[in-house]
Amino acid sequence: MSVLTQVAPTGEGAYPMATVQQRDTQPDHSTYSTSTSGPVPGKAILFDTSKRELFTPATGFKTLTNRLKVHWSVGVQQHELTQERLQGVEVLVFGGPRDKFSSAEFDALRQY
């Protein structure tokens, strides 16, 4: 699993910083449609808001979320992280969590 942290351009109008985790597995892009008519099945981005994040898809990531919705299925996760909830998710976004993760959530993230 690769982890990118504190992704933010500098200067006026900069985007909020975020932590992004993406799976190392490479999907088979030959099965994806190149149509721009909407999100492609199997390409999911999940924004976690269960830890009182500073930035959510509604506040801070609104423009990003709207742009991602064109080619990705975008969801919001408001409950404890589990392996079942992470099933089928390609990108998991944490927008500055303020609460601690439980050991069960860390285990689910390790398996992810």
Short mmCIF file of C-alpha atoms in Angstrom, two decimals:
data_model
loop_
_atom_site.label_atom_id
_atom_site.label_comp_id
_atom_site.label_asym_id
_atom_site.label_seq_id
_atom_site.Cartn_x
_atom_site.Cartn_y
_atom_site.Cartn_z
CA MET A 1 0.00 0.00 0.00
CA SER A 2 1.44 3.36 -0.94
CA VAL A 3 0.78 6.40 1.23
CA LEU A 4 0.90 10.03 0.16
CA THR A 5 0.79 12.60 2.94
CA GLN A 6 0.19 16.32 3.05
CA VAL A 7 -0.74 16.84 -0.57
CA ALA A 8 -1.16 20.60 -1.00
CA PRO A 9 0.06 23.24 -3.43
CA THR A 10 1.50 26.37 -1.89
CA GLY A 11 0.23 29.87 -2.37
CA GLU A 12 -3.10 31.60 -2.25
CA GLY A 13 -6.13 29.38 -2.79
CA ALA A 14 -4.21 26.24 -1.84
CA TYR A 15 -6.10 23.01 -1.36
CA PRO A 16 -6.38 21.52 2.15
CA MET A 17 -3.80 18.92 3.13
CA ALA A 18 -4.91 15.29 3.14
CA THR A 19 -3.63 11.80 3.62
CA VAL A 20 -4.35 9.43 0.75
CA GLN A 21 -3.87 5.68 0.72
CA GLN A 22 -4.02 3.73 -2.50
CA ARG A 23 -3.78 0.00 -3.04
CA ASP A 24 -0.64 -1.34 -4.67
CA THR A 25 -2.63 -3.76 -6.83
CA GLN A 26 -2.93 -2.64 -10.40
CA PRO A 27 -6.45 -2.99 -11.85
CA ASP A 28 -6.95 -4.42 -15.31
CA HIS A 29 -7.77 -1.21 -17.22
CA SER A 30 -8.65 -3.15 -20.36
CA THR A 31 -12.08 -3.89 -18.86
CA TYR A 32 -12.85 -0.21 -18.16
CA SER A 33 -14.88 1.87 -20.51
CA THR A 34 -13.37 5.08 -21.88
CA SER A 35 -16.79 6.72 -21.93
CA THR A 36 -17.14 10.06 -20.13
CA SER A 37 -20.82 9.48 -19.36
CA GLY A 38 -20.21 8.68 -15.69
CA PRO A 39 -18.23 6.68 -13.15
CA VAL A 40 -16.74 3.37 -14.20
CA PRO A 41 -17.86 0.37 -12.11
CA GLY A 42 -15.11 -0.95 -9.88
CA LYS A 43 -13.36 2.39 -9.47
CA ALA A 44 -14.30 3.63 -6.00
CA ILE A 45 -12.93 6.43 -3.82
CA LEU A 46 -13.99 6.51 -0.18
CA PHE A 47 -13.72 9.61 2.01
CA ASP A 48 -13.56 8.72 5.70
CA THR A 49 -15.39 11.14 8.03
CA SER A 50 -15.62 8.91 11.11
CA LYS A 51 -12.82 10.67 13.03
CA ARG A 52 -14.13 14.26 12.95
CA GLU A 53 -11.98 15.08 9.91
CA LEU A 54 -11.06 18.70 9.30
CA PHE A 55 -11.95 18.34 5.63
CA THR A 56 -14.83 16.36 4.15
CA PRO A 57 -16.34 16.06 0.66
CA ALA A 58 -18.81 18.79 1.69
CA THR A 59 -16.24 21.12 3.30
CA GLY A 60 -12.75 21.44 1.91
CA PHE A 61 -12.90 18.73 -0.76
CA LYS A 62 -16.08 19.86 -2.53
CA THR A 63 -14.46 20.83 -5.85
CA LEU A 64 -12.22 17.76 -5.82
CA THR A 65 -15.19 15.50 -5.06
CA ASN A 66 -17.24 16.97 -7.91
CA ARG A 67 -14.37 16.44 -10.36
CA LEU A 68 -13.75 12.88 -9.19
CA LYS A 69 -17.43 11.95 -9.57
CA VAL A 70 -17.06 12.21 -13.36
CA HIS A 71 -14.89 9.08 -13.59
CA TRP A 72 -15.02 7.49 -10.13
CA SER A 73 -17.66 6.27 -7.72
CA VAL A 74 -17.25 8.54 -4.68
CA GLY A 75 -18.53 7.56 -1.24
CA VAL A 76 -18.42 8.78 2.34
CA GLN A 77 -17.64 6.43 5.23
CA GLN A 78 -18.99 7.62 8.62
CA HIS A 79 -18.65 4.47 10.75
CA GLU A 80 -15.79 2.45 12.20
CA LEU A 81 -13.43 1.17 9.50
CA THR A 82 -13.76 -2.55 8.83
CA GLN A 83 -12.42 -4.84 6.13
CA GLU A 84 -15.96 -5.28 4.77
CA ARG A 85 -16.46 -1.53 4.37
CA LEU A 86 -13.13 -1.22 2.54
CA GLN A 87 -14.00 -4.00 0.08
CA GLY A 88 -13.92 -2.71 -3.51
CA VAL A 89 -12.36 0.65 -2.58
CA GLU A 90 -9.37 1.71 -4.72
CA VAL A 91 -8.54 4.98 -2.91
CA LEU A 92 -9.18 5.81 0.76
CA VAL A 93 -8.96 9.49 1.77
CA PHE A 94 -8.48 10.84 5.30
CA GLY A 95 -8.99 14.61 5.49
CA GLY A 96 -7.13 15.32 8.73
CA PRO A 97 -8.59 12.97 11.37
CA ARG A 98 -8.86 14.46 14.88
CA ASP A 99 -9.89 11.31 16.79
CA LYS A 100 -7.75 8.23 17.38
CA PHE A 101 -8.12 5.02 15.41
CA SER A 102 -8.87 1.82 17.30
CA SER A 103 -6.64 -1.23 17.05
CA ALA A 104 -9.39 -3.00 15.05
CA GLU A 105 -9.39 -0.13 12.55
CA PHE A 106 -5.60 -0.32 12.22
CA ASP A 107 -5.91 -4.05 11.56
CA ALA A 108 -8.50 -3.37 8.83
CA LEU A 109 -6.16 -0.77 7.27
CA ARG A 110 -3.23 -3.19 7.35
CA GLN A 111 -5.32 -5.82 5.55
CA TYR A 112 -6.51 -3.22 3.04
#
